mmCIF file of C-alpha atoms in Angstrom:
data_model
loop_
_atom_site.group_PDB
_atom_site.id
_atom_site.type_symbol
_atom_site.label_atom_id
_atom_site.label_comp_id
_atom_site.label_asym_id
_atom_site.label_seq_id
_atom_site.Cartn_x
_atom_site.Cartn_y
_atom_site.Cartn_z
ATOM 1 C CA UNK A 119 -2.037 -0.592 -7.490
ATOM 2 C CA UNK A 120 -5.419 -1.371 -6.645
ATOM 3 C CA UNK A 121 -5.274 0.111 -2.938
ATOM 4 C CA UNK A 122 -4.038 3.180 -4.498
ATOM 5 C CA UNK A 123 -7.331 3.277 -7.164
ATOM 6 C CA UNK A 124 -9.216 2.636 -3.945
ATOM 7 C CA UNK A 125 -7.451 5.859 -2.216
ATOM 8 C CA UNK A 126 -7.875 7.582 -4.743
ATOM 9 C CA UNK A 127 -11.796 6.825 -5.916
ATOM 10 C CA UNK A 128 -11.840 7.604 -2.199
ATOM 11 C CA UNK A 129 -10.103 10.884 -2.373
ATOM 12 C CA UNK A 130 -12.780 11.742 -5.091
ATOM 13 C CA UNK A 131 -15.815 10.992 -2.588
ATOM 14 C CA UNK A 132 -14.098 12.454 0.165
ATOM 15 C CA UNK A 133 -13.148 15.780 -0.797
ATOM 16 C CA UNK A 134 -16.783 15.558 -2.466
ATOM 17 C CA UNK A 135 -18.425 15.183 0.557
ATOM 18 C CA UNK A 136 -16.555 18.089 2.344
ATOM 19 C CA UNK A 137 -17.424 20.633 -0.590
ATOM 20 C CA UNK A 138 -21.012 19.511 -0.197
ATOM 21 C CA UNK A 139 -20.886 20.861 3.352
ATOM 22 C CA UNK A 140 -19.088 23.822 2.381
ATOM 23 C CA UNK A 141 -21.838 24.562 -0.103
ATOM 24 C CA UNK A 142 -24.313 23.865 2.790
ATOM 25 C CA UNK A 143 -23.296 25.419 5.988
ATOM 26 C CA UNK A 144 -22.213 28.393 7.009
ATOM 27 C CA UNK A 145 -18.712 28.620 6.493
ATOM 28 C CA UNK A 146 -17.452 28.715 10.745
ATOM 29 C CA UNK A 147 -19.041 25.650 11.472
ATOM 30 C CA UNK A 148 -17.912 23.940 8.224
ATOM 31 C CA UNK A 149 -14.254 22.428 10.273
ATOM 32 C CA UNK A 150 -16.023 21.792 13.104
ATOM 33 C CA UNK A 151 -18.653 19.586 11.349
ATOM 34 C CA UNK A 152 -16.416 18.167 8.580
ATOM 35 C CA UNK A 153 -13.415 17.431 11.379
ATOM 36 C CA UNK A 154 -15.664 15.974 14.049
ATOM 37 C CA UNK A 155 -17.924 14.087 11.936
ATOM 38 C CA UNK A 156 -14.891 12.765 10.359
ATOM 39 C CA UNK A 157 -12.502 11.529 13.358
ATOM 40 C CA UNK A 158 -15.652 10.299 15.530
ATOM 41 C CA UNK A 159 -16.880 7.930 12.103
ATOM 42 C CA UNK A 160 -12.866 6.448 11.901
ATOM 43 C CA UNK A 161 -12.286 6.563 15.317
ATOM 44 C CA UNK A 162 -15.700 4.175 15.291
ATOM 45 C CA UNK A 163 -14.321 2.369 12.027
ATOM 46 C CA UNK A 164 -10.897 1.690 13.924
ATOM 47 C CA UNK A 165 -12.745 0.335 16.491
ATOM 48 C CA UNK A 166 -14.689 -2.176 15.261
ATOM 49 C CA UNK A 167 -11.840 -2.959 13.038
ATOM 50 C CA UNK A 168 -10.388 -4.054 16.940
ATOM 51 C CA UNK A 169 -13.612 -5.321 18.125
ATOM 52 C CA UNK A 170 -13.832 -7.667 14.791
ATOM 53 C CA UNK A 171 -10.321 -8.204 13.730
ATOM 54 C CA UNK A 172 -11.284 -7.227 10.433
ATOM 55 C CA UNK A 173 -9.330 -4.283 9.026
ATOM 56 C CA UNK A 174 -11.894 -1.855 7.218
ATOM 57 C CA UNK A 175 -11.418 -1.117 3.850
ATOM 58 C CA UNK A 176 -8.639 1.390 2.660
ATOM 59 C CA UNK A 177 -11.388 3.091 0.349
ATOM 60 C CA UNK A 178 -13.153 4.711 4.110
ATOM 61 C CA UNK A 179 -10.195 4.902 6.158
ATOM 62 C CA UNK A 180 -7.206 6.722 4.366
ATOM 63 C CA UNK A 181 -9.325 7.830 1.303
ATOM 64 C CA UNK A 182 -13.016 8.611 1.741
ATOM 65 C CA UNK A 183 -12.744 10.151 5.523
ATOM 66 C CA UNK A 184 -9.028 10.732 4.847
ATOM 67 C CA UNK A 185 -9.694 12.848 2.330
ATOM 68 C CA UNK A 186 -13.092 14.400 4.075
ATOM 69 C CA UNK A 187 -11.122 16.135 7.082
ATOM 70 C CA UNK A 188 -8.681 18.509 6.488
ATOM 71 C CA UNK A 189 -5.488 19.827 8.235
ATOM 72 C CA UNK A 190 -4.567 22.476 6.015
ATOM 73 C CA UNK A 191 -7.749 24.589 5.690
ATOM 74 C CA UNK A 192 -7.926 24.617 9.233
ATOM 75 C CA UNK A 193 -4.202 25.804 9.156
ATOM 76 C CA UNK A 194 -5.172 28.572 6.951
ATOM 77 C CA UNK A 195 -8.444 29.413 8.922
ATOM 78 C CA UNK A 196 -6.455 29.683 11.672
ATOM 79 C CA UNK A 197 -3.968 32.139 10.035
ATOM 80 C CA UNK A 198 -6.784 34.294 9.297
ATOM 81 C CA UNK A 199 -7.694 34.458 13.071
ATOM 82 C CA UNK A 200 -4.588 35.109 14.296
ATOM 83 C CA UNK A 201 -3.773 38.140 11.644
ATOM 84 C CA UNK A 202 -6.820 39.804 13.892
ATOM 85 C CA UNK A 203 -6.243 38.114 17.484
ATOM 86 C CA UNK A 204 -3.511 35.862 18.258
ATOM 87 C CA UNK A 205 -5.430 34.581 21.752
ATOM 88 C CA UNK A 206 -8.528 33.997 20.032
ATOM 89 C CA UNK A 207 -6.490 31.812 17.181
ATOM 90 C CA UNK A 208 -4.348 29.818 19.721
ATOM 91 C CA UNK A 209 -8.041 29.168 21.815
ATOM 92 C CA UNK A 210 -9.726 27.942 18.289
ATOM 93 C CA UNK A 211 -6.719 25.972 17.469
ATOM 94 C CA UNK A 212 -6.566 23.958 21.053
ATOM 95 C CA UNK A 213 -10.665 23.773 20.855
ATOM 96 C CA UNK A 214 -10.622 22.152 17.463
ATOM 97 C CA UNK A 215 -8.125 19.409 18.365
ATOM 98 C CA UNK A 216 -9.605 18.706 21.414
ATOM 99 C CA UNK A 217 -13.109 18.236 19.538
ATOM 100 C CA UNK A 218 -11.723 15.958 17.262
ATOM 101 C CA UNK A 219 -9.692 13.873 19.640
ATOM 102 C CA UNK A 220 -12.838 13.827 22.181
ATOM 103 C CA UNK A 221 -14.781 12.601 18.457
ATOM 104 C CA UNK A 222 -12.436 10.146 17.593
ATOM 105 C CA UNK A 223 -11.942 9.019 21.244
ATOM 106 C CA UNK A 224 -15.981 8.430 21.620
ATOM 107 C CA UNK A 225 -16.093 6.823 18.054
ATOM 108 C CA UNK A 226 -13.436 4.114 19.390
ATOM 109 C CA UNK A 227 -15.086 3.158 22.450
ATOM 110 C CA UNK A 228 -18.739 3.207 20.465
ATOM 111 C CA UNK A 229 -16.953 0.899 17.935
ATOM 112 C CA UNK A 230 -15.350 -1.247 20.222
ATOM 113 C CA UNK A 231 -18.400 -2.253 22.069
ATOM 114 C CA UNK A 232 -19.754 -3.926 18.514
ATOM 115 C CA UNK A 233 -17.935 -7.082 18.733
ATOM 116 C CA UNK B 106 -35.539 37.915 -23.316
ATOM 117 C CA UNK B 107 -37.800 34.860 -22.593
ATOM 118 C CA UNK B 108 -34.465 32.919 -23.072
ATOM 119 C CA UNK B 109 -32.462 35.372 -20.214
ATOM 120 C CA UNK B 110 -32.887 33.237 -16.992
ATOM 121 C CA UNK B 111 -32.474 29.739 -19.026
ATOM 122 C CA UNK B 112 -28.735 30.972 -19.789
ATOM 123 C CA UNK B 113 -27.726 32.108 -16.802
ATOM 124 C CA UNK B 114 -28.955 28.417 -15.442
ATOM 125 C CA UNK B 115 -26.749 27.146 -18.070
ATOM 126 C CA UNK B 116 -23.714 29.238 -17.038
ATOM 127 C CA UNK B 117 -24.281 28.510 -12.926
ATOM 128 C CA UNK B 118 -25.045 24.993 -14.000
ATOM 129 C CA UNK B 119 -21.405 24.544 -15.924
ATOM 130 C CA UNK B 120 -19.199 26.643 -13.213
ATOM 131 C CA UNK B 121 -20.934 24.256 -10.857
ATOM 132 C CA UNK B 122 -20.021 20.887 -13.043
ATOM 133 C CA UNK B 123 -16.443 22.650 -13.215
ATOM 134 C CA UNK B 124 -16.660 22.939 -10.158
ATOM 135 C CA UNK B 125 -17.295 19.502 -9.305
ATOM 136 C CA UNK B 126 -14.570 17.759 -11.308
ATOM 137 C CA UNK B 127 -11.909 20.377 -10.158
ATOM 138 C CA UNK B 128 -12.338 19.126 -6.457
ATOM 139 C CA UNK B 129 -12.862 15.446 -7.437
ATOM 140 C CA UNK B 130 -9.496 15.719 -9.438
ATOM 141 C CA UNK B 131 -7.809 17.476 -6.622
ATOM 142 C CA UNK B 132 -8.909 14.972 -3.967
ATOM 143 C CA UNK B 133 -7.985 11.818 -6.090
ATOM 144 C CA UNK B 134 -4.415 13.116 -6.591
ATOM 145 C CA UNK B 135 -4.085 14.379 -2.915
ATOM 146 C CA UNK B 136 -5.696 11.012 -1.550
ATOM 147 C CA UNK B 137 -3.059 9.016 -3.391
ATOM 148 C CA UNK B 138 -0.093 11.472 -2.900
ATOM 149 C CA UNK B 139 -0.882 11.146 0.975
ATOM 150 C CA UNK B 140 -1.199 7.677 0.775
ATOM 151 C CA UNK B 141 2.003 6.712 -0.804
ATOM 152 C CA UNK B 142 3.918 9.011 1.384
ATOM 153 C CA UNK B 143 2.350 7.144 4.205
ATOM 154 C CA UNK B 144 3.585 3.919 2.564
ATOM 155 C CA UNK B 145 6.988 5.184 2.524
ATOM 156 C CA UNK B 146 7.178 7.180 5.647
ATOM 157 C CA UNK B 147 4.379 5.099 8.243
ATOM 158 C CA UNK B 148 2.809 6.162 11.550
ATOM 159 C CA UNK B 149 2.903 9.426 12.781
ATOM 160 C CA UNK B 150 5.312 10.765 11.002
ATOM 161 C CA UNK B 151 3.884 10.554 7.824
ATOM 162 C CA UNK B 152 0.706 12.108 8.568
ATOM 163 C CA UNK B 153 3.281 15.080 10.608
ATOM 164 C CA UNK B 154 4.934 15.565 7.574
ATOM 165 C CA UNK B 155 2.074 15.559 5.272
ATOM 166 C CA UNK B 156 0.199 18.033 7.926
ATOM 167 C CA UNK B 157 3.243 20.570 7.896
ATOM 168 C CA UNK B 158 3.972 20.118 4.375
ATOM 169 C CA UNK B 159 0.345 20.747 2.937
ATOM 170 C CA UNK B 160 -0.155 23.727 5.474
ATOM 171 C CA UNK B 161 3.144 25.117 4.415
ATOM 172 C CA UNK B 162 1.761 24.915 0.751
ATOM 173 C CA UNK B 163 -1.678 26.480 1.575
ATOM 174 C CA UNK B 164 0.347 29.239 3.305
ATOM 175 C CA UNK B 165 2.098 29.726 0.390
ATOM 176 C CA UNK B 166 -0.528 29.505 -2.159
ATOM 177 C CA UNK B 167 -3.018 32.004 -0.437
ATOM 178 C CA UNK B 168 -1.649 35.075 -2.472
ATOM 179 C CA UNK B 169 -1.685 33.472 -5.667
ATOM 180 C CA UNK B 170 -5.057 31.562 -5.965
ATOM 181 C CA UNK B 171 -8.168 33.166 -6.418
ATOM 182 C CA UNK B 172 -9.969 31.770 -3.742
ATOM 183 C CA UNK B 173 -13.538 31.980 -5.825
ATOM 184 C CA UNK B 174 -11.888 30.494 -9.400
ATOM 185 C CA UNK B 175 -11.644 26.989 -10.578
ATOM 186 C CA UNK B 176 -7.990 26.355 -9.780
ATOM 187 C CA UNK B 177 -8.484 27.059 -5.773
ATOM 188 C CA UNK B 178 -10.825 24.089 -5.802
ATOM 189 C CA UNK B 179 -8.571 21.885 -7.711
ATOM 190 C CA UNK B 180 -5.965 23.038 -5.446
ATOM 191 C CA UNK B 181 -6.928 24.313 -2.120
ATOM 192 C CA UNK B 182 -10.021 22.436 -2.082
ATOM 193 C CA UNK B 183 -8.765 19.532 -3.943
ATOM 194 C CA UNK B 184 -5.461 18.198 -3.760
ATOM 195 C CA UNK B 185 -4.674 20.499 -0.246
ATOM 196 C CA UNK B 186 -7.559 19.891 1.375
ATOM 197 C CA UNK B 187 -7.474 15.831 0.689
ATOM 198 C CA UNK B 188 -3.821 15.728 1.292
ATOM 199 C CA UNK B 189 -3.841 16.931 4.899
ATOM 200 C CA UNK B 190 -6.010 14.787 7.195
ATOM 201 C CA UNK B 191 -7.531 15.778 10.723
ATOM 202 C CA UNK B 192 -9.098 12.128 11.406
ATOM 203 C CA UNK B 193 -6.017 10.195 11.159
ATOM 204 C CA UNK B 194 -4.426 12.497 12.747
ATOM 205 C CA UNK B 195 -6.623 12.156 15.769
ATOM 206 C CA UNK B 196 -7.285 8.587 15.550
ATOM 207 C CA UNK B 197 -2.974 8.085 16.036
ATOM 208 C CA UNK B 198 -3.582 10.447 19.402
ATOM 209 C CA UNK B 199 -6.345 8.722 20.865
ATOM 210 C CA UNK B 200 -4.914 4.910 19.569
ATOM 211 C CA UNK B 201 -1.241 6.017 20.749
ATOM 212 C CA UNK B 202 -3.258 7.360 24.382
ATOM 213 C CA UNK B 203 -4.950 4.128 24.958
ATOM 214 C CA UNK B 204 -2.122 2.227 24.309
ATOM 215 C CA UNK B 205 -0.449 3.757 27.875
ATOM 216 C CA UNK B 206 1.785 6.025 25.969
ATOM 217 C CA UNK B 207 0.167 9.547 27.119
ATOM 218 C CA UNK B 208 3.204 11.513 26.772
ATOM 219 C CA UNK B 209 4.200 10.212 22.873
ATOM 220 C CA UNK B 210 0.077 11.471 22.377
ATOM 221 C CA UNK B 211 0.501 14.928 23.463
ATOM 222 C CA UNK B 212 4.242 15.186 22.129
ATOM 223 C CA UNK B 213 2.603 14.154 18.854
ATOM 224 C CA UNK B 214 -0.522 16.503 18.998
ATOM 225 C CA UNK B 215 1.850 19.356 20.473
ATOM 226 C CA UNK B 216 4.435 18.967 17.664
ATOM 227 C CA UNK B 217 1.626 18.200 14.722
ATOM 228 C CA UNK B 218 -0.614 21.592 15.991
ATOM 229 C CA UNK B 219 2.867 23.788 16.312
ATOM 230 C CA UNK B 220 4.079 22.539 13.031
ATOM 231 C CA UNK B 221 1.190 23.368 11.340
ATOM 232 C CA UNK B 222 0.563 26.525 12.127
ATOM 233 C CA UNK B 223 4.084 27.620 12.141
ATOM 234 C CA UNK B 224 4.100 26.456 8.400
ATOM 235 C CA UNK B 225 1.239 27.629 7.370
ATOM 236 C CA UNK B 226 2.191 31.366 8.544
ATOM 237 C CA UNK B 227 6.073 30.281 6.728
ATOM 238 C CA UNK B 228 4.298 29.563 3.419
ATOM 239 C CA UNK B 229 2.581 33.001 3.832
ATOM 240 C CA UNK B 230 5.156 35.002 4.737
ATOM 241 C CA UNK B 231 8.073 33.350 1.586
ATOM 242 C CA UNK B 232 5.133 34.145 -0.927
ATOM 243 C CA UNK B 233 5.268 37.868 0.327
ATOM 244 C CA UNK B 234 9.295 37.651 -0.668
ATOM 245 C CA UNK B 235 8.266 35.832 -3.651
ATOM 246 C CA UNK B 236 5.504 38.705 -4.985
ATOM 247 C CA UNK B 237 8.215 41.448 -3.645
ATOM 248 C CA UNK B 238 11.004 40.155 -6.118
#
């Protein structure tokens, strides 16, 4: 019950925090941002959590940066891509998850070296 | 007239508080739904079938919403957006990579990127059918 306050409370903060950026940049570089900022900070968070051996809170991991990327608008952005070119949408799509994974990977290592 | 530009602050500043607890809502409830699928269904999985599903369901939702109103960022914003994750979903790749298991990484990345989109052009094409009937 409590870890599921804490998911949520970080849900709230989360999905907050990606609005905010909506609100603030323009809108083609919102997924980039809000994805890569996103898996490089809990790529870093799982790797101190290695590094340590002290798991990070539930409230940053699955809710507040959980919550802060998003799979599904970038599923829909993509549809809207590929309704006018289908190369250009399967390019964004591969260049987005390759961002994210690079991120994440980078976050890991960075974290990693904290112990 | 001297009053004119303190209402309209008054009417951007409530859509905007509207606004505001519309997407907190949504993300609390999408937040917790994703988590306690996770709970029930752990790994990659989970976050595969939360992926799919919640693309499926912004797919689906994109003719009905009005992407500019109150109930897109409860919804699409919201719930939708907080439901479906991209940093888990990269942390598992790059965690599964390390681990020696490069293959299990792509298959997952592969499956997670075709799933999506597949669904998320599914959702859109059933709610055609749906407005149709």
């Amino acid at each position: 019950m409590k870890n599921t306050l804490l998911v949520g409370v970080g849900g709230i903060i989360g999905s907050l925090l990606r609005y905010s950026v909506v609100l603030v940049i323009p809108d083609i570089f919102v997924l980039w941002i809000v994805n890569g900022v996103g898996s490089f900070l809990l790529g870093w968070l799982s790797g101190r959590a290695i590094a340590t051996g002290k798991a990070t809170s539930i409230l940053w991991t699955t809710g507040i940066l959980g919550s802060f990327t998003t799979f599904s608008t970038f599923s829909a952005e993509w549809l809207s891509v590929a309704q006018a070119d289908i190369g250009l949408a399967i390019l964004y799509a591969l260049l987005m998850t390759v961002w994210s994974f690079i991120l994440a990977a980078f976050g890991m290592k960075w974290g990693r070296g904290l112990s | 007239m001297e009053f004119y530009p303190s209402c309209i602050w008054h009417e951007v500043g409530e859509r905007i508080v509207i606004t505001i607890i519309a997407v907190a809502a949504g993300g609390f409830l999408g937040a917790i739904v994703r988590y306690l699928v996770s709970m029930r269904v752990t790994g990659m999985l989970g976050i595969l079938s939360v992926n799919i599903l919640g693309s499926f369901l912004f797919g689906l939702s994109l003719r009905f919403v009005d992407e500019a109103g109150t109930f897109s960022s409860f919804w699409l914003i919201g719930f939708l957006g907080a439901f479906t994750t991209f940093s888990t979903f990269a942390v598992q790749f790059v965690e599964t990579w390390n681990d020696g298991h490069s293959v299990k990484a792509i298959s997952y990345a592969l499956v997670t990127l075709i799933g999506g989109l597949l669904f998320v052009c599914m959702g859109w094409i059933f709610s055609g059918f749906i407005l149709i009937k």
